[in-house]
mmCIF file of C-alpha atoms in Angstrom:
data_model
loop_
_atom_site.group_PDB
_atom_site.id
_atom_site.type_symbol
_atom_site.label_atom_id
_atom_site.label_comp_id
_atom_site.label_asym_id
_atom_site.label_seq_id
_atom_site.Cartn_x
_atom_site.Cartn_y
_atom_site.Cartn_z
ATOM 1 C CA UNK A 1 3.791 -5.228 -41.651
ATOM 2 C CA UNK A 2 2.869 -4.326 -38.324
ATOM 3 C CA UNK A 3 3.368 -0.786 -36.419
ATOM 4 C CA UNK A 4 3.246 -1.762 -32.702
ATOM 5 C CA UNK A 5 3.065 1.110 -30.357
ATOM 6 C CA UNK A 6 3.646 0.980 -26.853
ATOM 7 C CA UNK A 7 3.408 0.921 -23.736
ATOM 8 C CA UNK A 8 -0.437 -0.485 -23.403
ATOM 9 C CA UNK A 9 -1.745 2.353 -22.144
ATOM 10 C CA UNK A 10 -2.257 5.554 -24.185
ATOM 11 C CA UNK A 11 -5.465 7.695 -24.520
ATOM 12 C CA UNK A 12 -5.892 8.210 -28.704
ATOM 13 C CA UNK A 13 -3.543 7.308 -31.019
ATOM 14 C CA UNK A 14 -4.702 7.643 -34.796
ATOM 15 C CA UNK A 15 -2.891 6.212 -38.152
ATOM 16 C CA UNK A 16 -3.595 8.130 -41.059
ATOM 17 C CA UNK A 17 -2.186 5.482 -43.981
ATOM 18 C CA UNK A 18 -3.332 6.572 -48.092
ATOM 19 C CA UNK A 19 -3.959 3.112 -48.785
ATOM 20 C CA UNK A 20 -6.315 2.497 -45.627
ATOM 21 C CA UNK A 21 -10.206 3.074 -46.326
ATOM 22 C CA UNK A 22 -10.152 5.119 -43.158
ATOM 23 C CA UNK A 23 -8.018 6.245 -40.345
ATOM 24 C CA UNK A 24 -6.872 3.724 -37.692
ATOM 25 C CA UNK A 25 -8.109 4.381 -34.311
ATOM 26 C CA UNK A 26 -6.436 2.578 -31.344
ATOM 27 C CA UNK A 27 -5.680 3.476 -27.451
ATOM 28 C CA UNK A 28 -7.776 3.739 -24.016
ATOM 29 C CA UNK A 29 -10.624 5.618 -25.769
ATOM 30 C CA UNK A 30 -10.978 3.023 -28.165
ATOM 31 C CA UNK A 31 -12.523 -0.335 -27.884
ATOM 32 C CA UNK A 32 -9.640 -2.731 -28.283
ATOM 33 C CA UNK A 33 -11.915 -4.766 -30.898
ATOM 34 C CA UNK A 34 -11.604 -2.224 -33.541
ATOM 35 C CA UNK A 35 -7.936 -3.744 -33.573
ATOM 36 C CA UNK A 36 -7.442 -5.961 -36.090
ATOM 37 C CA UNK A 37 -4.586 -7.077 -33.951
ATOM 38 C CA UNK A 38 -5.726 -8.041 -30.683
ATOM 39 C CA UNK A 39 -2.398 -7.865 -28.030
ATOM 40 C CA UNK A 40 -2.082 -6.281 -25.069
ATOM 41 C CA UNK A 41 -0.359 -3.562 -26.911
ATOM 42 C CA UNK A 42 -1.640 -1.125 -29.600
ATOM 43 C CA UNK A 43 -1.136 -2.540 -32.976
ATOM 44 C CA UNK A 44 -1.588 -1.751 -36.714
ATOM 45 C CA UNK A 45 -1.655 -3.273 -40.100
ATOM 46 C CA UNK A 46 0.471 -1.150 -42.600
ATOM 47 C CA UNK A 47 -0.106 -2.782 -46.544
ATOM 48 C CA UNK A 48 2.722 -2.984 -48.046
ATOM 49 C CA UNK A 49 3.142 -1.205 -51.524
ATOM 50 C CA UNK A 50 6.305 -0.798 -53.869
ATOM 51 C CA UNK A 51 5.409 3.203 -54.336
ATOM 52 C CA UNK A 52 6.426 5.288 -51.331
ATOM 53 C CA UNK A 53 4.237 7.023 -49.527
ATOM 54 C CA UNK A 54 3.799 8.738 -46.435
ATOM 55 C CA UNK A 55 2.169 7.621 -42.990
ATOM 56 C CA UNK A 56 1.345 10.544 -40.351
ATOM 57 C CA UNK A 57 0.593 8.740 -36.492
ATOM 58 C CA UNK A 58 -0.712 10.940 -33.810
ATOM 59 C CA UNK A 59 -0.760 10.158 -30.374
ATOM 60 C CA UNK A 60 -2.469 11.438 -27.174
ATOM 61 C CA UNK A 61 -1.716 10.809 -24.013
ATOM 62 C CA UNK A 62 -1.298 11.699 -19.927
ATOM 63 C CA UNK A 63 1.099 8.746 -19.503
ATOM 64 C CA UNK A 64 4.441 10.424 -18.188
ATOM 65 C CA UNK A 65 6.268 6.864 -19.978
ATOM 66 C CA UNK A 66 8.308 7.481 -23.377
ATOM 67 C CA UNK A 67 6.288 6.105 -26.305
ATOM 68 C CA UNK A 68 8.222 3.622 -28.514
ATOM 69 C CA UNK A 69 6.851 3.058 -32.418
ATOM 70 C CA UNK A 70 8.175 -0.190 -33.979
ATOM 71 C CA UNK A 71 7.518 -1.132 -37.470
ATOM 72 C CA UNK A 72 7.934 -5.495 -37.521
ATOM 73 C CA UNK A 73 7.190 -8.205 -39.481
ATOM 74 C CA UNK A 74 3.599 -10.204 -38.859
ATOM 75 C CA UNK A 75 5.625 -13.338 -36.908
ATOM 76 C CA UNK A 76 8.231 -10.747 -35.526
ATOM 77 C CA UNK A 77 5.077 -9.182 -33.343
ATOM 78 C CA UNK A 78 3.876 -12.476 -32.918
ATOM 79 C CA UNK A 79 6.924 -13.529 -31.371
ATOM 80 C CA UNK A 80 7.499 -10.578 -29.579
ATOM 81 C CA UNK A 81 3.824 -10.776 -28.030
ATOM 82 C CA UNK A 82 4.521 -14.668 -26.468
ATOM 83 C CA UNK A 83 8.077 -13.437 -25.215
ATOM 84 C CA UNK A 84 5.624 -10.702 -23.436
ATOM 85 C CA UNK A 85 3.509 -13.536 -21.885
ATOM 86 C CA UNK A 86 6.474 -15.359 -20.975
ATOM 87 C CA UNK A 87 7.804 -12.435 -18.953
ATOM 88 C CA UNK A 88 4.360 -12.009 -17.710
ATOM 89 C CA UNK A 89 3.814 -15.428 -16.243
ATOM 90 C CA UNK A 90 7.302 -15.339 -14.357
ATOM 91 C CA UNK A 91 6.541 -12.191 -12.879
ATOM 92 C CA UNK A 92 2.956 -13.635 -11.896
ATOM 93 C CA UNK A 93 4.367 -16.761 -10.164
ATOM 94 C CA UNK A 94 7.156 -14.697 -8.280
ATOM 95 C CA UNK A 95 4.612 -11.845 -7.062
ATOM 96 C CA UNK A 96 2.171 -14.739 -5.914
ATOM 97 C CA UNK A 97 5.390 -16.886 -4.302
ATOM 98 C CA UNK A 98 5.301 -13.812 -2.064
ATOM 99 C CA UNK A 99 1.679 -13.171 -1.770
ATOM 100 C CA UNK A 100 1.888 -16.569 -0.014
ATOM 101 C CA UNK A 101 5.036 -17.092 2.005
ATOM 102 C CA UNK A 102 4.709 -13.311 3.716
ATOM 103 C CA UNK A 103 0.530 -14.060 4.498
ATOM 104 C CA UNK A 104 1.540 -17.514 6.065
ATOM 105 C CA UNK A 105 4.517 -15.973 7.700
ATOM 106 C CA UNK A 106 2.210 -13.118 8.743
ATOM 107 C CA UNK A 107 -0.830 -15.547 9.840
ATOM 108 C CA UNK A 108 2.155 -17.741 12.061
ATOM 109 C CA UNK A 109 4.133 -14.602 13.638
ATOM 110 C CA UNK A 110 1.475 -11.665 13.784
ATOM 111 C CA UNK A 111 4.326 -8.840 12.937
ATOM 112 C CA UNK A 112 3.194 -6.135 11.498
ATOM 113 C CA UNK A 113 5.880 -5.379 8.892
ATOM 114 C CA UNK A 114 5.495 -9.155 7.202
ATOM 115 C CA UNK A 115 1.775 -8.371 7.658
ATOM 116 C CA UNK A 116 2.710 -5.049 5.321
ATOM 117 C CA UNK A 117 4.898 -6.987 3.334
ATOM 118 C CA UNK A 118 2.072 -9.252 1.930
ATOM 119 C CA UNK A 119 0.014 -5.856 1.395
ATOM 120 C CA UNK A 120 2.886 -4.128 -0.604
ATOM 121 C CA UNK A 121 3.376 -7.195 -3.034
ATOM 122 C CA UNK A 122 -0.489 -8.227 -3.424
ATOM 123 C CA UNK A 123 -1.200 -4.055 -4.566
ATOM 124 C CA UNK A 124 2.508 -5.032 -7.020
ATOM 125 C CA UNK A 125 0.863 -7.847 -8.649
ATOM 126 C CA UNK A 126 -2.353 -6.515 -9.124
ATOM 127 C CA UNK A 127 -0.397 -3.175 -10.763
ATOM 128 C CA UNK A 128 1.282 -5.489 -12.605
ATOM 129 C CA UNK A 129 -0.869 -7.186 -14.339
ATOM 130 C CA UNK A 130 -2.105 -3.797 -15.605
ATOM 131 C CA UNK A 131 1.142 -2.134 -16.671
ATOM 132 C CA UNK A 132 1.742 -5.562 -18.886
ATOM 133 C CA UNK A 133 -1.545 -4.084 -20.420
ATOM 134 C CA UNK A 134 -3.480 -7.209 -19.736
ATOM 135 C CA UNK A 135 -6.313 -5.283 -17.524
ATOM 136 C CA UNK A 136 -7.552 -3.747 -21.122
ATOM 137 C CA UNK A 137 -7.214 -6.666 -23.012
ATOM 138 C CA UNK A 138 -10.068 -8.210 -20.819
ATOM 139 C CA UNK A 139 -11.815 -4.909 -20.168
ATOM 140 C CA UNK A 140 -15.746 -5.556 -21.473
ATOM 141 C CA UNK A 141 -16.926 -2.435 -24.194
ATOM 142 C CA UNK A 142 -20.151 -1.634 -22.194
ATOM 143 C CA UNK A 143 -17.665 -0.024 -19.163
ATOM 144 C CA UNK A 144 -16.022 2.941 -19.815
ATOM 145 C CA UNK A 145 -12.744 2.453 -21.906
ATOM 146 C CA UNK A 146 -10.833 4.587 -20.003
ATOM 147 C CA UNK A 147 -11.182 2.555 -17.114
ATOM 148 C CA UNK A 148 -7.557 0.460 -17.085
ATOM 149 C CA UNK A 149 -5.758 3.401 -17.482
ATOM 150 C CA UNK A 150 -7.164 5.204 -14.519
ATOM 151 C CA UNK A 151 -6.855 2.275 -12.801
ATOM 152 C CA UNK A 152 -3.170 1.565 -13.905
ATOM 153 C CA UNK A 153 -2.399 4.981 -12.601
ATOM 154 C CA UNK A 154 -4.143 4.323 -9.288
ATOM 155 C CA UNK A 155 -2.742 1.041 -9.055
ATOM 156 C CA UNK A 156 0.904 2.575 -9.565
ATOM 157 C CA UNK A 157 0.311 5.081 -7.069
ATOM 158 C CA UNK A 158 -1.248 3.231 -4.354
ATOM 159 C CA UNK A 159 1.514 0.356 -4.548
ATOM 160 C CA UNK A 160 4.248 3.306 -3.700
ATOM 161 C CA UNK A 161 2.044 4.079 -1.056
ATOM 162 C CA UNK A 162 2.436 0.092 0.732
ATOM 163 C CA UNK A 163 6.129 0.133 -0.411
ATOM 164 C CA UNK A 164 7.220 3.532 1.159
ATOM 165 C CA UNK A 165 4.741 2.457 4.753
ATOM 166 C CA UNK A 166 6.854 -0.523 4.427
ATOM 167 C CA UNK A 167 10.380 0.048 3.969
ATOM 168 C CA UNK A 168 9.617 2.539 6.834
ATOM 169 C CA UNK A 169 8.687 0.010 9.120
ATOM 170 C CA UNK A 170 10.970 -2.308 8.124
ATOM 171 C CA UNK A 171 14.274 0.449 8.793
ATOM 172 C CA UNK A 172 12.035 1.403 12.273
ATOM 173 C CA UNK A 173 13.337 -1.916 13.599
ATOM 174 C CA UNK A 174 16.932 -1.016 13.685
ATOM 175 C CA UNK A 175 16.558 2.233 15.576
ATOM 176 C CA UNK A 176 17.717 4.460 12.326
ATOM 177 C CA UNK A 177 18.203 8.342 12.882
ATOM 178 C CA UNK A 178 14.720 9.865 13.352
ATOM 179 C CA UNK A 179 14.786 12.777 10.798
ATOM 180 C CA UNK A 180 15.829 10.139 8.392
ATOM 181 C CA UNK A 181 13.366 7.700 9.197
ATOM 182 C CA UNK A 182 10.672 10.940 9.488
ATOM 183 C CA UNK A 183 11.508 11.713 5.836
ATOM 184 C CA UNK A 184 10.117 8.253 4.862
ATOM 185 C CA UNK A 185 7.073 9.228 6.889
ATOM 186 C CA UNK A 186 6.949 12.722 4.808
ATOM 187 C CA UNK A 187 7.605 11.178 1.833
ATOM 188 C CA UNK A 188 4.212 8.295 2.628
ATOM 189 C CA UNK A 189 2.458 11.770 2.986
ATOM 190 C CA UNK A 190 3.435 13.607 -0.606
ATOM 191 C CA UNK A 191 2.593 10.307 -2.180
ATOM 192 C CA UNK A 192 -0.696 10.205 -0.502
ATOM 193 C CA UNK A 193 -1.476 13.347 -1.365
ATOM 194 C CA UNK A 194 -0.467 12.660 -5.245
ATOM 195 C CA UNK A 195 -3.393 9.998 -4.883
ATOM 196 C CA UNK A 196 -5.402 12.422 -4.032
ATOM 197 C CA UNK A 197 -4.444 14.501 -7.098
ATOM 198 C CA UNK A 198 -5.371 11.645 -9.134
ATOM 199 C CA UNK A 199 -9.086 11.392 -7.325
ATOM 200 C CA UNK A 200 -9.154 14.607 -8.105
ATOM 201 C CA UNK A 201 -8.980 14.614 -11.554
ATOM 202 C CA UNK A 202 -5.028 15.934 -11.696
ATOM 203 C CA UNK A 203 -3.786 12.708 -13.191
ATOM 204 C CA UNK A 204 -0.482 13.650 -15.058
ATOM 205 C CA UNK A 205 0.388 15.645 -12.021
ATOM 206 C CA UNK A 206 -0.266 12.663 -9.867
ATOM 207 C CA UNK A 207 1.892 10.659 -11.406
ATOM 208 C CA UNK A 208 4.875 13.151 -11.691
ATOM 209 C CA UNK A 209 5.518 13.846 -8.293
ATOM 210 C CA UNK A 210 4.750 9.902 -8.037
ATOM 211 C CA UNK A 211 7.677 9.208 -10.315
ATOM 212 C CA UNK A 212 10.044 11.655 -8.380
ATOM 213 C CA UNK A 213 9.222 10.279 -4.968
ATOM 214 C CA UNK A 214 10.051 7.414 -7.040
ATOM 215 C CA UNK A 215 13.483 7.764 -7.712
ATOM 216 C CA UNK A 216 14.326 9.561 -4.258
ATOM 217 C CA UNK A 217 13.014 7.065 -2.053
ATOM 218 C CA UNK A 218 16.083 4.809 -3.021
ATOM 219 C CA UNK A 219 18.432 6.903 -1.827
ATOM 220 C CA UNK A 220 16.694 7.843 1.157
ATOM 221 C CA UNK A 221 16.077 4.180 2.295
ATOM 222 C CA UNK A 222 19.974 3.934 1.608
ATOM 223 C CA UNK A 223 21.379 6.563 3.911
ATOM 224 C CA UNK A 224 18.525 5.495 5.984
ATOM 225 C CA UNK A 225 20.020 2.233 6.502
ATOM 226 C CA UNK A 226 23.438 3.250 6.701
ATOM 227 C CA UNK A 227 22.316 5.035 10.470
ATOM 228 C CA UNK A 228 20.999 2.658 11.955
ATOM 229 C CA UNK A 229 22.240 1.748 14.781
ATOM 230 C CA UNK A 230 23.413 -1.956 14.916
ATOM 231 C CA UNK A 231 26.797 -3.625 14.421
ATOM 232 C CA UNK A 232 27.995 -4.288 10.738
ATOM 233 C CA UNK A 233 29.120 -7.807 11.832
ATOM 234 C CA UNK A 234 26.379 -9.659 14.041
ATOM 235 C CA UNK A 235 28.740 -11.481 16.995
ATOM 236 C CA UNK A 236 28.035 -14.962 18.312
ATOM 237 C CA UNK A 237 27.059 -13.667 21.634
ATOM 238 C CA UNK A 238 24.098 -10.905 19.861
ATOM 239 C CA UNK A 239 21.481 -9.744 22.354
ATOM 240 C CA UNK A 240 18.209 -11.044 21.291
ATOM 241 C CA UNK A 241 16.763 -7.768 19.686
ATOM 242 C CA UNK A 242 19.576 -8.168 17.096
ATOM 243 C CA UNK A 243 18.980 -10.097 14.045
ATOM 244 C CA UNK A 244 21.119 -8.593 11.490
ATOM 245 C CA UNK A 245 24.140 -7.138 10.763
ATOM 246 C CA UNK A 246 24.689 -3.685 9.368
ATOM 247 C CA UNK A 247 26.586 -5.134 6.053
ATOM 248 C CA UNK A 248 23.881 -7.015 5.402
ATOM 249 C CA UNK A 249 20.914 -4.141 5.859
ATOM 250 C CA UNK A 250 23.084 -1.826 3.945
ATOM 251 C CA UNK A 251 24.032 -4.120 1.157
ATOM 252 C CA UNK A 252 20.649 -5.140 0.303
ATOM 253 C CA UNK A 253 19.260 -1.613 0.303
ATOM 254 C CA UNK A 254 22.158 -0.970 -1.753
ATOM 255 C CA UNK A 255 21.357 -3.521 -4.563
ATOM 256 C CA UNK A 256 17.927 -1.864 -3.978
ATOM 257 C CA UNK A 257 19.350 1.537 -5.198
ATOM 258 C CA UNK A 258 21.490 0.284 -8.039
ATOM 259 C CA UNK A 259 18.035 -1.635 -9.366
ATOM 260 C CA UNK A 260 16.491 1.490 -9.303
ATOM 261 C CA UNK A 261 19.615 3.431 -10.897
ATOM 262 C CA UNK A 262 19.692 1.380 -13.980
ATOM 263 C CA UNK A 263 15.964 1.718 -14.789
ATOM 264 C CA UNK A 264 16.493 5.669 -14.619
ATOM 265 C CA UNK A 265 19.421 5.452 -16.710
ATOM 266 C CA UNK A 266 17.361 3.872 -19.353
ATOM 267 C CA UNK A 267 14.497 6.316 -18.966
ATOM 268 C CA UNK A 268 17.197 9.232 -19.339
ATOM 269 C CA UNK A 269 18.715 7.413 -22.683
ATOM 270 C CA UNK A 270 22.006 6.262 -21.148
ATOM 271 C CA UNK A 271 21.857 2.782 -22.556
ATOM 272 C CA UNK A 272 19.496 1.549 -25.595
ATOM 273 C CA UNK A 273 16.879 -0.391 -23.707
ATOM 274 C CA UNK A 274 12.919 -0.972 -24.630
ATOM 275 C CA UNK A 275 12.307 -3.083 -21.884
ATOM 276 C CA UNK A 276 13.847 -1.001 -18.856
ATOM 277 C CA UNK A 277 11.676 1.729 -19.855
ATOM 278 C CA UNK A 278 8.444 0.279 -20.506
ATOM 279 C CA UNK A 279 8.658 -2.665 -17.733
ATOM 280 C CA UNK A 280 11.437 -1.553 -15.610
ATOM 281 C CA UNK A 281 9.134 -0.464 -12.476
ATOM 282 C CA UNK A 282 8.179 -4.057 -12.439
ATOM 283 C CA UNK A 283 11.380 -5.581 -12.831
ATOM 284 C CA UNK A 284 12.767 -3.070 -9.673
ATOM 285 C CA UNK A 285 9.265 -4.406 -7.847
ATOM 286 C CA UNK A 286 10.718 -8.205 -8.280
ATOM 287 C CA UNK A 287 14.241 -7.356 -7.288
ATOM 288 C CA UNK A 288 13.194 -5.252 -3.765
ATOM 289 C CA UNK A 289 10.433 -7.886 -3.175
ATOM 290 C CA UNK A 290 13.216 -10.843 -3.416
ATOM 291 C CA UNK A 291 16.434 -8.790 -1.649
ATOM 292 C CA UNK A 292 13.400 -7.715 1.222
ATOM 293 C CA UNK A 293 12.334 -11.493 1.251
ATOM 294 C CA UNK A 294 15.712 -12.729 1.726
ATOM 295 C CA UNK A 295 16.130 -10.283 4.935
ATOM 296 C CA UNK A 296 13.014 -11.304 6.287
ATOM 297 C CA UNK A 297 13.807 -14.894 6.040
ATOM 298 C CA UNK A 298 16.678 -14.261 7.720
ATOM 299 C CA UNK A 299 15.315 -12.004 10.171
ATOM 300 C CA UNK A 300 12.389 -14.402 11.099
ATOM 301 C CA UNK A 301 15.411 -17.702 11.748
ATOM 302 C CA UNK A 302 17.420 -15.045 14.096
ATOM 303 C CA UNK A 303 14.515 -14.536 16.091
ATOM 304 C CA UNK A 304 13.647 -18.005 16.292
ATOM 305 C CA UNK A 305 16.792 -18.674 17.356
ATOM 306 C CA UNK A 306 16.870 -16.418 19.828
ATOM 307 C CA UNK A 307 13.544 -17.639 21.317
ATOM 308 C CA UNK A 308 14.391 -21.046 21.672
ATOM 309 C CA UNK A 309 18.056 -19.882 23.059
ATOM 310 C CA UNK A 310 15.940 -18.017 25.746
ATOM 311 C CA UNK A 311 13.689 -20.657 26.513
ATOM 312 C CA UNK A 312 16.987 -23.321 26.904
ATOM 313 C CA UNK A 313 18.442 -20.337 29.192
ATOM 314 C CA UNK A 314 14.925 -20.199 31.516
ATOM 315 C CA UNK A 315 14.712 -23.855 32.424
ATOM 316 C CA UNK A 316 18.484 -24.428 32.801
ATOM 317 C CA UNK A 317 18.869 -23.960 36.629
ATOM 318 C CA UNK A 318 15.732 -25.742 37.021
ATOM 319 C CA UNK A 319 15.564 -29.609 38.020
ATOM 320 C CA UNK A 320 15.368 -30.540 34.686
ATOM 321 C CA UNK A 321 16.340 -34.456 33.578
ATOM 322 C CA UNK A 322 15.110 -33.939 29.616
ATOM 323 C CA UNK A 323 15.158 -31.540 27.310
ATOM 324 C CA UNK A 324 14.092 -32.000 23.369
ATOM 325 C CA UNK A 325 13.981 -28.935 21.016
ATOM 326 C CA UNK A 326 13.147 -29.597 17.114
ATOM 327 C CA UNK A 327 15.219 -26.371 15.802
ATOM 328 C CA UNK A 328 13.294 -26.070 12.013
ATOM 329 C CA UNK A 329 9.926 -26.477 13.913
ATOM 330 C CA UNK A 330 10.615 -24.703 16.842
ATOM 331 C CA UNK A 331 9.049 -27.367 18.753
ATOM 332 C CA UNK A 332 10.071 -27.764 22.646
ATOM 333 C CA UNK A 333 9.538 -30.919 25.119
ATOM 334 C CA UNK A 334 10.684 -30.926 28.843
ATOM 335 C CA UNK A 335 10.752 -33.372 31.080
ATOM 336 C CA UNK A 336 10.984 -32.059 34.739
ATOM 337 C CA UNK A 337 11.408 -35.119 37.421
ATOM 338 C CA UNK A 338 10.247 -37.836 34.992
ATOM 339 C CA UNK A 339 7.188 -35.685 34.148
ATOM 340 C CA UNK A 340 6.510 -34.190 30.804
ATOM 341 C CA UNK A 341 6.103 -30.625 32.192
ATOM 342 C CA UNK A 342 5.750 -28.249 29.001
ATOM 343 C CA UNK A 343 4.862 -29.762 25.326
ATOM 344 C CA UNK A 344 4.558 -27.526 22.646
ATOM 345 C CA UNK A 345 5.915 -24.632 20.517
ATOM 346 C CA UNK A 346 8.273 -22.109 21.104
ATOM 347 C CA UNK A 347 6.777 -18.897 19.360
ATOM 348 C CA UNK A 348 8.815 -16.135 17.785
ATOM 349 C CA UNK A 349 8.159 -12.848 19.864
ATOM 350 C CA UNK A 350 6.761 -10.092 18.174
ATOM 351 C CA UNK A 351 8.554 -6.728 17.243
ATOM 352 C CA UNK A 352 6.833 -4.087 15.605
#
């Protein structure tokens, strides 16, 4: 049998079994080839003996996650190490989907909050690639073996730090109420300083007023979005600084909320759930990054839109005999007294 203990990262854990020559050692002080198990999480071999007997595990640890102990069969863990990878390698090609389509967005348009998107989601894959525990798996035994945890708890800290800068430039664009939107900016500050705390050596701290920020920053970025001050259905005839409707910035920070409310209802015990609670903060990582991406996307065609709608305005009272606009390229020719006057692109304008 196998006793699999998770999540990846805990500082000692120790098996004392009768049968066993010698006590068990596994966790971050441990190099993980004294495993006769390799995985990304902490594993032991229990014999299996028709007397009963009595196995004592002790664990140590600054992690503020639950611990969960499962006992499994030798192909159970097997299986339930390649369903692991499988979940891994999704997350790892949607984090990188956008890694890519916010940077090439961001390298086209020059706005700052796509150019803060792509940092938010490049310091969420690297995180999570750790909190999946495969950062130890390949961590060499001449650095220290603490290493991956510290810099799991870094890495989890410093990615709030992108999403909260973020979300509050994101809800800047839609003129929200200002001591809302300042909360978000008080809020980037408390979570800095938790960083801080961890540099400083005050690590389980750190990451408990990290995972309270956390689970207010939801609700803030909710009522947040509920003030601002656009119309909840966006009209035909929109000025041009408008490029989305209320419903739809309220609904997806909404969903946003409800993502987060279900992974804190498993951490409190509401529902039976191992994976909420061990990989739920990257699960609620994929679902903002995709509702965000979607308003983005959206965002970016409105403003297109409106660009080439003012350009077609500009040259309409002019003496102008041809006029060819490519809408998905944003590509604009005009032909002003049987000469090709302008030839070119049309480029979004910049908000920030």
């Amino acid at each position: 049998l196998v006793l699999r203990v998770r999540p990846p990262y805990l500082d000692d854990i120790r098996l004392y079994d009768p049968l066993a020559p010698a006590v068990q050692l596994a966790g971050d002080q441990h190099p993980k080839r004294l495993q006769e198990f390799k995985s990304v999480n902490h594993n032991f071999f229990v014999h299996v003996d028709d007397a009963p007997r009595s196995l004592w595990l002790r664990v140590e640890t600054t992690s503020t996650r639950m611990v969960f102990l499962e006992l499994l069969t030798l192909n159970q863990a097997l299986e339930a190490d390649h369903w692991l990878e499988w979940m891994f390698t999704g997350y790892l090609a949607l984090l990188l989907f956008f890694v890519i389509w916010s940077t090439v967005h961001w390298l086209t348009l020059r706005e700052p909050v796509i150019g803060m998107f792509a940092i938010s989601q490049v310091a969420a894959l690297a995180t999570g690639i750790g909190i999946f525990g495969f950062t130890a798996l390949v961590w060499p035994d001449w650095l220290p073996q603490a290493g991956p945890s510290y810099l799991v708890s870094a890495g989890v800290i410093f990615s709030f730090i992108t999403h909260i800068a973020f979300h509050w430039q994101l809800l800047g664009l839609f003129r929200p109420n200002k001591i809302l939107l300042n909360a978000l900016l008080l809020m980037l500050a408390l979570s800095f300083l938790a960083f801080l705390g961890l540099l400083s050596g005050l690590e389980r701290s750190a990451l408990k007023v990290n995972a309270l920020l956390l689970i207010i920053t939801p609700v803030l970025t909710f009522f947040t979005a509920l003030t601002a001050r656009i119309p909840w259905r966006l009209p035909k005839d929109a000025p041009s600084d408008v490029h989305l409707s209320k419903a739809v910035l309220v609904g997806i920070y909404g969903l946003i909320l409800l993502s987060m409310a279900v992974h804190a209802g498993a951490l409190l015990g509401l529902f039976h759930s191992h994976v909420f609670p061990l990989y739920g903060i990257v699960m609620y990582g994929a679902v903002v990054g995709t509702l965000v991406l979607g308003l983005l996307k959206t965002r970016i065609q409105r403003i297109q839109q409106a660009s080439l709608k003012t350009l077609i305005d500009l040259v309409s009272d002019s003496n102008v005999s041809e006029l060819e606009i490519t809408e998905a390229e944003g590509k604009v020719r005009i032909v002003k007294g049987g000469m090709t006057m302008v030839q070119g692109y049309a480029p979004a304008p910049v908000y920030g």
